[in-house]
């Protein structure tokens, strides 16, 4: 469950299109998303606990309110949605439609009664207000409608579950807000709601705002101007039929009206525009929309709810849909930031900021408190990266897994911390991991949105910077393409098991081969960890330590592991370090041999 007080976490946004009875497909898709999220994270959360903002229009507004404002579990929301659509759309009036006689297809009283019953069952009060001022940290809900007497620019009216200080919108009941978002002129009469002391008429948000995502992102930017968005999930209600201009005929004027109506209700235009906005920002925007089977379903065809279910389930079995679902799970597990709310809203201010000089950026793990020895190697690394005040240096530290490469580099960085204006620490285990780190730096410092932007900026930067590529152990990873080719006063540090990467080294003393520790350093490391809580170290302990580090081949990883295990021994059993060392002797000898023979860091690679 996201901690909403933690502003460093990326926001999660859910937006649901309108679609009449086809809107059931959006809830079924969301049910699959929540099922996979809960299984992947071994949790059991509802949409209002997972998403920070849930928004929708038309029937999508009904779904958004059920999930967000009314906090229904997804299964309950599906049940209520089916019941509401059957109750509302079962009885169709036969006096004609708005195009012919100015009438509507369905009874407004039916919709009002169904909404009141749903809200009453959920809250105990059918007059419950849409705005819930007592909740400041929970999921925020917003539904959209249109002002009946002013549809200019397609600007919707927002009905919010939370208070705002600018353009607050009507302060009304949940039922009134949901009726407003559902009041499509063909289906239901408009509704009058008091706003600023004057009754104002509203019609359904489906007219001109069937996909409100662009407006949602603008609202999110106003709510969270200094936050980032981790994930945007936009769910459609199935692709509509193809919109075509009819050939001239006696009925062409009427057909033109239908075409105009369909264009106003089309949601794919906004979906395409948002997709273009997030092009190059993989893993942020996910669009789900059933592609086949529901093109000819009218908004009120409640008899086809079973068909909607089957078409949606077929869509979810497709490879493309599953890839998107996997992407949502991956983003959730990583918990990373995606884009700033300003950039997501498409505001030009983000571009202006990108032209400004970034502030100092330093982010790097600290070395272990048990760091011991390696003084000569540490001095070599420090001299290499700091001596080139006006030229780029590249220092490559290579050796077996478990030799202590990462800790050596982290210690060198700690000793030279004040030398640098920018320190960028990168997990170099894969191309994807490198690009993610560099993109994060680019967005944090407003210098672009790709790893290429960072490389170009570093090459032109006149400040002192240090880029660290840690654990570059895969032949499939191309480190060179991520390294600045030039840079006044910049340095690069690489840790790797691959001797071939030594060819990337630049500058005096730029290749550091790390092998086993010296006997003295190895013994000191083991005693520092194992005996850190003991006031007295006996000669017997020291002798046992000397024998064991020799058995380990003086491999840093095995020594650290033995020391940590020794510290974990319960003192109530009066087990001395010597006895505990002997208990672990066989296991540590085996692990040291594995690290030497197979060049693997086993499950303790974080200590390498």
XYZ file of C-alpha atoms in Angstrom:
608
model
C 0.000 0.000 0.000
C 1.492 3.378 -0.896
C 2.471 5.698 1.920
C 0.753 8.914 0.870
C 2.765 10.964 3.367
C 5.966 9.959 1.565
C 6.220 12.618 -1.114
C 9.303 10.985 -2.630
C 7.169 8.180 -4.057
C 5.704 8.536 -7.519
C 1.972 9.124 -7.887
C -0.388 6.509 -9.332
C -3.201 7.778 -11.541
C -6.278 5.906 -12.824
C -8.542 7.406 -15.498
C -11.665 5.676 -16.861
C -13.452 6.588 -20.118
C -17.196 6.741 -20.649
C -18.970 4.055 -22.652
C -22.405 3.145 -21.362
C -22.794 -0.575 -20.733
C -19.437 -1.097 -22.457
C -17.889 0.569 -19.413
C -18.101 -2.773 -17.621
C -15.009 -3.772 -19.594
C -12.969 -1.088 -17.791
C -13.830 -2.599 -14.412
C -12.984 -6.117 -15.601
C -9.606 -4.898 -16.867
C -8.966 -3.146 -13.567
C -9.956 -6.308 -11.703
C -7.185 -8.172 -13.539
C -4.690 -5.394 -12.801
C -5.490 -5.451 -9.072
C -5.371 -9.245 -8.984
C -1.882 -9.265 -10.477
C -0.660 -6.428 -8.272
C -1.873 -8.127 -5.120
C -0.346 -11.447 -6.131
C 2.981 -9.885 -7.108
C 3.332 -7.936 -3.873
C 1.666 -10.521 -1.600
C -0.814 -7.906 -0.375
C -4.549 -7.328 -0.557
C -5.363 -3.720 -1.368
C -8.323 -2.083 -3.045
C -8.044 0.538 -5.794
C -8.583 3.460 -3.386
C -5.613 2.213 -1.355
C -3.353 1.844 -4.376
C -4.127 4.884 -6.540
C -3.609 8.496 -5.504
C -6.143 9.883 -7.999
C -9.084 8.075 -9.641
C -11.015 9.977 -12.307
C -13.665 9.266 -14.904
C -16.498 10.585 -17.007
C -19.934 9.197 -17.911
C -20.167 5.588 -16.797
C -16.430 5.885 -16.174
C -17.300 8.581 -13.643
C -19.675 6.141 -11.938
C -16.852 3.585 -11.733
C -14.348 6.175 -10.496
C -16.699 7.288 -7.731
C -17.485 3.736 -6.644
C -13.793 2.867 -6.425
C -12.522 6.168 -5.021
C -15.109 8.208 -3.142
C -17.168 5.196 -2.006
C -14.064 2.994 -1.568
C -15.642 -0.148 -2.980
C -13.544 -3.253 -3.641
C -13.352 -3.968 -7.360
C -15.637 -7.005 -7.117
C -18.307 -4.963 -5.325
C -17.981 -2.191 -7.907
C -18.580 -4.661 -10.741
C -21.653 -6.010 -8.960
C -23.064 -2.510 -8.404
C -22.261 -1.449 -11.973
C -24.166 -4.379 -13.445
C -27.134 -3.733 -11.150
C -27.208 -0.014 -11.942
C -27.029 -0.439 -15.724
C -29.783 -3.058 -15.686
C -32.036 -0.899 -13.497
C -31.457 2.249 -15.549
C -31.355 0.946 -19.104
C -33.906 -1.875 -18.918
C -36.916 0.380 -19.589
C -36.446 2.436 -22.730
C -38.906 5.138 -23.683
C -40.535 4.744 -27.090
C -41.299 8.393 -27.802
C -38.184 8.823 -29.910
C -34.723 10.196 -29.422
C -33.451 13.710 -29.059
C -32.567 13.939 -32.760
C -36.190 13.409 -33.790
C -38.414 14.859 -31.086
C -36.219 16.446 -28.464
C -36.873 13.575 -26.070
C -34.439 11.293 -24.262
C -34.210 7.524 -24.486
C -34.350 6.732 -20.763
C -36.166 7.972 -17.693
C -34.237 10.378 -15.498
C -36.142 9.199 -12.434
C -34.794 5.676 -12.939
C -31.226 6.983 -12.932
C -31.835 9.131 -9.856
C -33.383 6.234 -7.934
C -30.591 3.844 -8.878
C -27.884 6.316 -7.837
C -29.568 7.052 -4.515
C -29.920 3.342 -3.773
C -26.240 2.736 -4.514
C -25.016 5.656 -2.388
C -27.411 4.801 0.446
C -26.202 1.194 0.527
C -22.578 2.321 0.594
C -22.709 5.270 3.005
C -26.044 4.954 4.790
C -26.996 8.401 3.512
C -28.314 8.990 -0.001
C -27.583 12.714 0.435
C -23.880 12.196 1.187
C -21.778 15.002 -0.256
C -19.300 14.486 -3.059
C -16.714 16.650 -1.319
C -15.253 14.903 1.705
C -13.371 17.654 3.535
C -12.408 15.388 6.432
C -10.152 13.266 4.206
C -6.941 15.046 3.206
C -4.532 12.185 2.614
C -6.612 9.494 0.933
C -7.352 8.730 -2.677
C -8.771 11.725 -4.517
C -11.750 11.258 -6.848
C -12.886 13.516 -9.665
C -15.703 13.101 -12.198
C -16.430 15.291 -15.207
C -19.537 16.890 -16.694
C -20.161 19.707 -19.167
C -21.909 23.048 -18.684
C -25.080 22.777 -20.787
C -25.035 26.388 -21.952
C -21.307 26.660 -22.655
C -19.476 23.835 -24.400
C -16.777 26.122 -25.774
C -13.309 24.555 -26.080
C -14.677 21.340 -24.613
C -13.713 22.487 -21.113
C -15.421 20.263 -18.530
C -16.641 21.017 -15.026
C -14.923 19.020 -12.293
C -16.832 17.437 -9.401
C -14.206 16.662 -6.762
C -14.113 14.625 -3.576
C -11.598 17.074 -2.079
C -11.497 20.831 -1.477
C -9.522 23.192 -3.722
C -8.924 26.925 -3.532
C -9.346 27.811 -7.222
C -12.318 27.008 -9.479
C -13.805 24.652 -6.891
C -16.824 23.521 -8.898
C -20.274 22.739 -7.475
C -20.548 21.603 -3.869
C -23.208 18.935 -4.311
C -24.214 15.434 -3.330
C -22.624 12.328 -4.785
C -25.879 11.517 -6.552
C -26.022 14.930 -8.211
C -22.420 14.693 -9.402
C -22.958 11.211 -10.826
C -26.204 12.199 -12.518
C -24.424 15.167 -14.100
C -21.642 13.027 -15.542
C -24.217 10.529 -16.890
C -26.631 13.086 -18.396
C -25.848 12.527 -22.069
C -28.452 14.557 -24.036
C -29.585 11.480 -25.993
C -30.057 9.411 -22.849
C -31.158 11.581 -19.917
C -32.401 15.078 -19.167
C -29.884 17.635 -17.952
C -29.633 18.418 -14.244
C -29.709 21.764 -12.432
C -27.278 22.108 -9.523
C -26.807 25.162 -7.317
C -23.388 26.707 -7.823
C -22.344 30.103 -6.448
C -25.957 30.731 -5.459
C -27.266 30.221 -8.995
C -28.809 27.046 -10.479
C -26.658 25.819 -13.342
C -27.470 23.106 -15.882
C -25.101 20.242 -16.622
C -24.982 17.498 -19.239
C -22.881 14.365 -19.437
C -19.110 14.579 -19.621
C -19.157 12.194 -22.571
C -19.859 15.146 -24.885
C -16.388 16.460 -25.695
C -14.718 14.774 -22.726
C -15.225 11.039 -23.143
C -11.539 10.521 -22.311
C -10.685 13.127 -19.660
C -7.046 12.119 -19.152
C -5.548 15.393 -20.395
C -7.708 17.304 -17.905
C -6.819 14.801 -15.176
C -3.083 15.381 -15.692
C -3.636 19.136 -15.472
C -5.528 18.635 -12.210
C -2.766 16.400 -10.830
C -0.187 19.087 -11.605
C -2.232 21.640 -9.655
C -2.593 19.255 -6.723
C 1.016 18.068 -6.673
C 3.229 20.679 -8.384
C 6.455 19.288 -6.913
C 5.762 15.575 -7.288
C 6.494 12.916 -9.896
C 4.122 10.426 -11.487
C 5.136 6.775 -11.405
C 2.241 5.279 -13.333
C -0.769 6.401 -15.370
C -3.391 3.782 -16.197
C -6.001 4.870 -18.746
C -8.840 2.422 -19.354
C -11.237 2.721 -22.278
C -14.675 1.186 -22.760
C -13.909 -0.617 -25.999
C -13.190 0.754 -29.455
C -16.217 2.394 -31.035
C -17.240 1.864 -34.619
C -15.325 3.654 -37.366
C -16.491 7.230 -37.902
C -17.151 7.944 -41.592
C -18.461 10.898 -43.584
C -21.607 9.673 -45.427
C -22.141 9.997 -49.152
C -24.647 12.688 -50.221
C -28.239 11.507 -49.847
C -31.677 12.781 -48.812
C -30.748 11.702 -45.310
C -27.253 13.238 -45.299
C -28.185 16.067 -42.908
C -29.350 13.578 -40.306
C -26.298 11.395 -40.940
C -24.064 14.429 -40.498
C -25.570 14.899 -37.055
C -24.679 11.339 -36.133
C -21.104 11.827 -37.397
C -20.728 15.024 -35.379
C -22.047 13.283 -32.287
C -19.669 10.344 -32.710
C -16.698 12.672 -33.152
C -17.604 14.496 -29.946
C -17.782 11.188 -28.084
C -14.583 9.667 -29.502
C -12.011 8.860 -26.817
C -9.162 7.573 -28.985
C -8.059 11.021 -30.145
C -7.037 11.953 -26.606
C -5.464 8.533 -26.106
C -3.277 9.105 -29.171
C -2.306 12.613 -28.076
C -1.291 11.402 -24.622
C 0.649 8.487 -26.119
C 2.642 10.992 -28.192
C 3.230 13.090 -25.070
C 4.796 10.091 -23.324
C 6.709 8.781 -26.314
C 10.205 7.938 -25.121
C 9.043 7.636 -21.500
C 8.456 3.901 -21.332
C 6.857 2.489 -18.231
C 4.742 5.504 -17.258
C 1.603 5.574 -19.437
C -0.459 2.414 -19.942
C -3.585 2.418 -22.121
C -6.024 -0.495 -22.017
C -8.999 -0.687 -24.386
C -10.813 -3.723 -25.790
C -10.154 -3.680 -29.524
C -12.748 -6.069 -30.948
C -16.344 -7.111 -30.395
C -18.011 -4.027 -28.937
C -17.995 -1.603 -31.878
C -21.734 -1.712 -32.474
C -22.979 -1.804 -28.894
C -25.155 1.156 -27.981
C -24.762 2.836 -24.604
C -27.950 1.322 -23.201
C -27.670 -2.271 -24.489
C -27.754 -3.777 -20.993
C -28.652 -7.167 -22.490
C -25.107 -7.381 -23.868
C -23.279 -7.217 -20.541
C -22.323 -10.890 -20.908
C -20.844 -10.166 -24.319
C -18.856 -7.287 -22.861
C -17.404 -9.640 -20.267
C -16.386 -12.250 -22.825
C -14.838 -9.739 -25.235
C -12.856 -8.196 -22.379
C -11.570 -11.540 -21.162
C -10.485 -12.387 -24.708
C -8.638 -9.059 -24.914
C -6.813 -9.750 -21.640
C -5.505 -13.031 -23.038
C -3.745 -11.279 -25.917
C 0.025 -10.874 -25.897
C -0.035 -7.089 -26.195
C -2.419 -6.702 -23.265
C -0.330 -9.058 -21.138
C 2.833 -7.118 -21.931
C 1.156 -3.942 -20.714
C -0.074 -5.703 -17.576
C 3.448 -6.952 -16.897
C 4.672 -3.381 -17.338
C 2.258 -2.130 -14.684
C 3.467 -4.799 -12.258
C 7.104 -3.986 -12.988
C 6.579 -0.276 -12.328
C 4.734 -1.066 -9.099
C 7.524 -3.346 -7.867
C 10.262 -0.858 -8.706
C 8.443 2.064 -7.114
C 10.373 4.507 -9.266
C 9.496 8.030 -10.293
C 8.462 8.473 -13.897
C 7.929 12.082 -14.952
C 7.202 15.281 -13.096
C 3.581 16.329 -12.877
C 4.494 19.471 -14.806
C 5.897 17.465 -17.699
C 2.942 15.075 -17.643
C 0.573 18.026 -17.942
C 2.457 19.139 -21.056
C 3.399 22.541 -19.687
C 6.093 24.560 -21.420
C 7.638 25.510 -18.083
C 9.306 22.115 -17.988
C 11.205 22.990 -21.163
C 12.250 26.338 -19.748
C 13.551 24.660 -16.611
C 15.509 22.206 -18.713
C 17.530 25.109 -20.106
C 18.641 26.231 -16.652
C 21.874 25.124 -15.006
C 21.150 22.161 -12.711
C 21.861 22.408 -9.016
C 24.504 20.236 -7.412
C 23.495 16.587 -7.381
C 25.245 14.020 -5.199
C 23.803 10.573 -4.651
C 25.878 7.536 -3.705
C 25.741 4.765 -1.065
C 28.111 4.973 1.876
C 30.796 2.296 2.346
C 30.357 -0.335 5.017
C 31.344 0.695 8.534
C 33.612 -2.350 8.623
C 35.795 -1.221 5.734
C 39.369 -2.299 6.436
C 42.723 -2.103 4.627
C 43.307 -1.744 0.883
C 45.169 1.501 1.568
C 47.456 1.200 -1.458
C 44.610 0.454 -3.865
C 42.468 3.208 -2.353
C 45.259 5.735 -2.810
C 45.679 4.625 -6.437
C 41.984 5.128 -7.223
C 41.850 8.506 -5.485
C 44.946 9.748 -7.302
C 43.561 8.664 -10.659
C 40.150 10.326 -10.404
C 41.253 13.556 -8.701
C 44.526 14.403 -10.450
C 42.976 15.271 -13.796
C 41.567 18.678 -12.900
C 41.105 19.677 -16.529
C 40.710 16.345 -18.295
C 38.491 13.301 -18.198
C 39.757 10.292 -16.212
C 38.387 6.733 -16.320
C 39.437 4.353 -13.535
C 38.587 0.656 -13.912
C 38.602 -1.564 -10.808
C 38.336 -5.228 -11.782
C 38.603 -8.530 -9.954
C 36.757 -11.626 -8.797
C 33.269 -11.423 -7.393
C 33.534 -10.895 -3.659
C 36.959 -9.240 -3.808
C 35.647 -5.948 -2.421
C 35.563 -3.768 -5.553
C 32.394 -1.856 -4.712
C 33.463 -1.113 -1.144
C 36.866 0.132 -2.301
C 35.236 2.525 -4.756
C 32.665 3.736 -2.216
C 35.457 4.429 0.263
C 37.391 6.391 -2.363
C 34.273 8.449 -3.111
C 33.746 9.127 0.588
C 37.316 10.385 0.881
C 36.922 12.703 -2.126
C 33.317 13.802 -1.556
C 34.100 17.515 -1.454
C 35.941 17.293 -4.789
C 32.735 16.850 -6.761
C 29.815 19.045 -7.693
C 27.880 16.056 -9.059
C 28.129 12.362 -8.130
C 26.014 9.932 -10.165
C 25.996 6.352 -8.871
C 24.688 3.811 -11.416
C 23.758 0.154 -11.154
C 25.524 -1.090 -14.295
C 24.239 -4.665 -14.206
C 22.232 -4.122 -17.416
C 21.581 -1.550 -20.122
C 18.069 -1.033 -18.755
C 19.348 -0.343 -15.235
C 21.907 2.177 -16.525
C 19.360 4.034 -18.637
C 16.903 4.161 -15.753
C 19.513 5.758 -13.475
C 20.572 8.308 -16.083
C 16.962 9.199 -16.928
C 16.316 9.730 -13.221
C 19.228 12.177 -13.057
C 18.012 13.965 -16.196
C 14.533 14.478 -14.778
C 15.727 15.405 -11.294
C 18.013 18.081 -12.712
C 15.736 19.176 -15.577
C 18.266 18.544 -18.331
C 16.070 16.384 -20.548
C 14.403 13.014 -20.459
C 16.860 10.465 -21.900
C 20.251 9.046 -21.032
C 21.658 10.729 -24.144
C 20.691 14.097 -22.664
C 22.786 13.331 -19.583
C 25.820 12.228 -21.607
C 25.688 15.369 -23.753
C 25.259 17.576 -20.702
C 28.223 15.995 -18.875
C 30.440 16.464 -21.925
C 29.657 20.193 -21.906
C 29.579 20.654 -18.123
C 32.277 22.899 -16.646
C 31.812 21.582 -13.123
C 33.498 18.647 -11.404
C 31.494 15.462 -11.823
C 31.981 11.775 -11.027
C 29.993 8.966 -12.674
C 30.194 5.512 -11.069
C 29.266 2.381 -13.050
C 29.034 -0.340 -10.401
C 28.862 -4.083 -11.148
C 29.415 -3.847 -14.909
C 29.738 -7.621 -15.040
C 27.775 -8.544 -18.160
C 29.267 -8.795 -21.641
C 25.833 -7.799 -22.960
C 26.093 -4.375 -21.322
C 27.684 -1.693 -23.483
C 29.282 0.670 -20.986
C 31.050 2.790 -23.573
C 27.849 4.277 -25.032
C 26.876 5.647 -21.616
C 30.263 7.229 -20.890
C 30.917 10.887 -21.725
C 33.558 10.957 -24.452
C 34.991 14.168 -23.057
C 34.472 16.389 -20.078
C 36.572 19.021 -18.415
C 37.197 17.960 -14.847
C 35.007 14.861 -15.005
C 35.890 11.313 -13.960
C 34.389 7.864 -14.419
C 34.723 4.900 -12.042
C 33.916 1.347 -13.180
C 33.781 -1.819 -11.071
C 33.682 -5.087 -12.986
C 34.620 -8.751 -13.062
C 35.567 -8.403 -16.731
C 39.286 -7.718 -17.343
C 38.414 -6.629 -20.902
C 36.895 -3.404 -19.588
C 40.382 -2.270 -18.576
C 40.703 -1.043 -22.169
C 38.310 1.790 -21.236
C 40.740 3.161 -18.632
C 42.140 6.656 -19.185
C 44.912 8.334 -17.197
C 47.835 7.349 -14.945
C 47.100 4.490 -12.544
C 43.686 4.026 -14.096
C 43.629 0.204 -13.932
C 43.293 -1.354 -10.489
C 43.284 -5.145 -10.269
C 41.742 -6.257 -6.997
C 42.533 -9.777 -5.850
C 42.613 -11.333 -2.405
C 43.238 -9.229 0.684
C 46.584 -9.299 2.426
C 46.763 -11.657 5.437
C 46.972 -8.706 7.818
C 44.019 -6.868 6.244
C 41.925 -10.024 6.074
C 42.525 -10.857 9.718
C 41.828 -7.285 10.787
C 38.554 -7.256 8.828
C 37.329 -10.492 10.374
C 38.223 -9.420 13.899
C 36.637 -5.983 13.417
C 33.292 -7.509 12.400
C 33.195 -10.565 14.646
C 34.523 -8.920 17.787
C 33.012 -5.463 17.465
C 30.871 -6.089 20.552
C 33.520 -7.904 22.589
C 35.681 -5.879 24.947
C 38.540 -8.365 24.925
C 40.134 -10.210 22.003
C 42.229 -13.155 23.066
C 45.356 -14.422 21.375
C 43.444 -17.635 20.706
C 40.780 -15.663 18.824
C 43.363 -13.882 16.709
C 45.157 -17.122 15.861
C 41.881 -18.767 14.842
C 41.052 -15.769 12.676
C 44.422 -15.928 10.921
C 43.894 -19.599 10.124
C 40.390 -19.080 8.815
C 41.092 -16.122 6.525
C 43.863 -18.196 5.021
C 41.364 -21.011 4.443
C 39.049 -18.494 2.734
C 41.806 -17.534 0.314
C 41.681 -14.009 1.850
C 38.502 -13.374 -0.141
C 36.724 -10.314 1.279
C 33.194 -11.605 0.755
C 33.785 -14.864 2.632
C 35.512 -12.999 5.455
C 32.649 -10.522 5.811
C 30.082 -13.307 5.776
C 31.908 -15.241 8.494
C 32.196 -12.140 10.639
C 28.522 -11.266 10.308
C 27.468 -14.801 11.168
C 29.696 -14.711 14.234
C 28.038 -11.518 15.473
C 24.662 -13.204 15.214
C 25.580 -15.952 17.715
C 23.449 -15.620 20.916
C 25.633 -14.450 23.795
C 23.565 -16.366 26.302
C 25.212 -19.570 25.082
C 28.646 -18.122 25.900
C 29.971 -19.059 22.459
C 33.322 -17.378 21.809
C 34.382 -16.150 18.383
C 36.819 -19.058 18.158
C 34.088 -21.681 18.583
C 31.781 -19.915 16.169
C 34.568 -19.635 13.579
C 35.030 -23.387 13.697
C 31.314 -23.978 13.207
C 31.407 -21.973 9.975
C 34.775 -23.142 8.720
C 33.533 -25.829 6.341
C 30.778 -23.676 4.856
C 33.028 -20.678 4.316
C 35.732 -22.771 2.653
C 33.127 -24.029 0.192
C 31.835 -20.541 -0.566
C 35.332 -19.144 -1.084
C 36.129 -21.946 -3.513
C 32.912 -21.242 -5.429
C 33.754 -17.560 -5.731
C 37.262 -18.371 -7.009
C 36.220 -21.103 -9.434
C 33.023 -19.579 -10.816
C 33.604 -15.883 -10.208
C 30.245 -15.504 -8.476
C 29.294 -13.413 -5.494
C 26.594 -15.868 -4.348
C 23.730 -14.251 -2.460
C 25.933 -11.557 -0.910
C 26.772 -9.524 -3.977
C 25.843 -6.330 -2.178
C 29.023 -6.634 -0.132
C 31.276 -7.112 -3.155
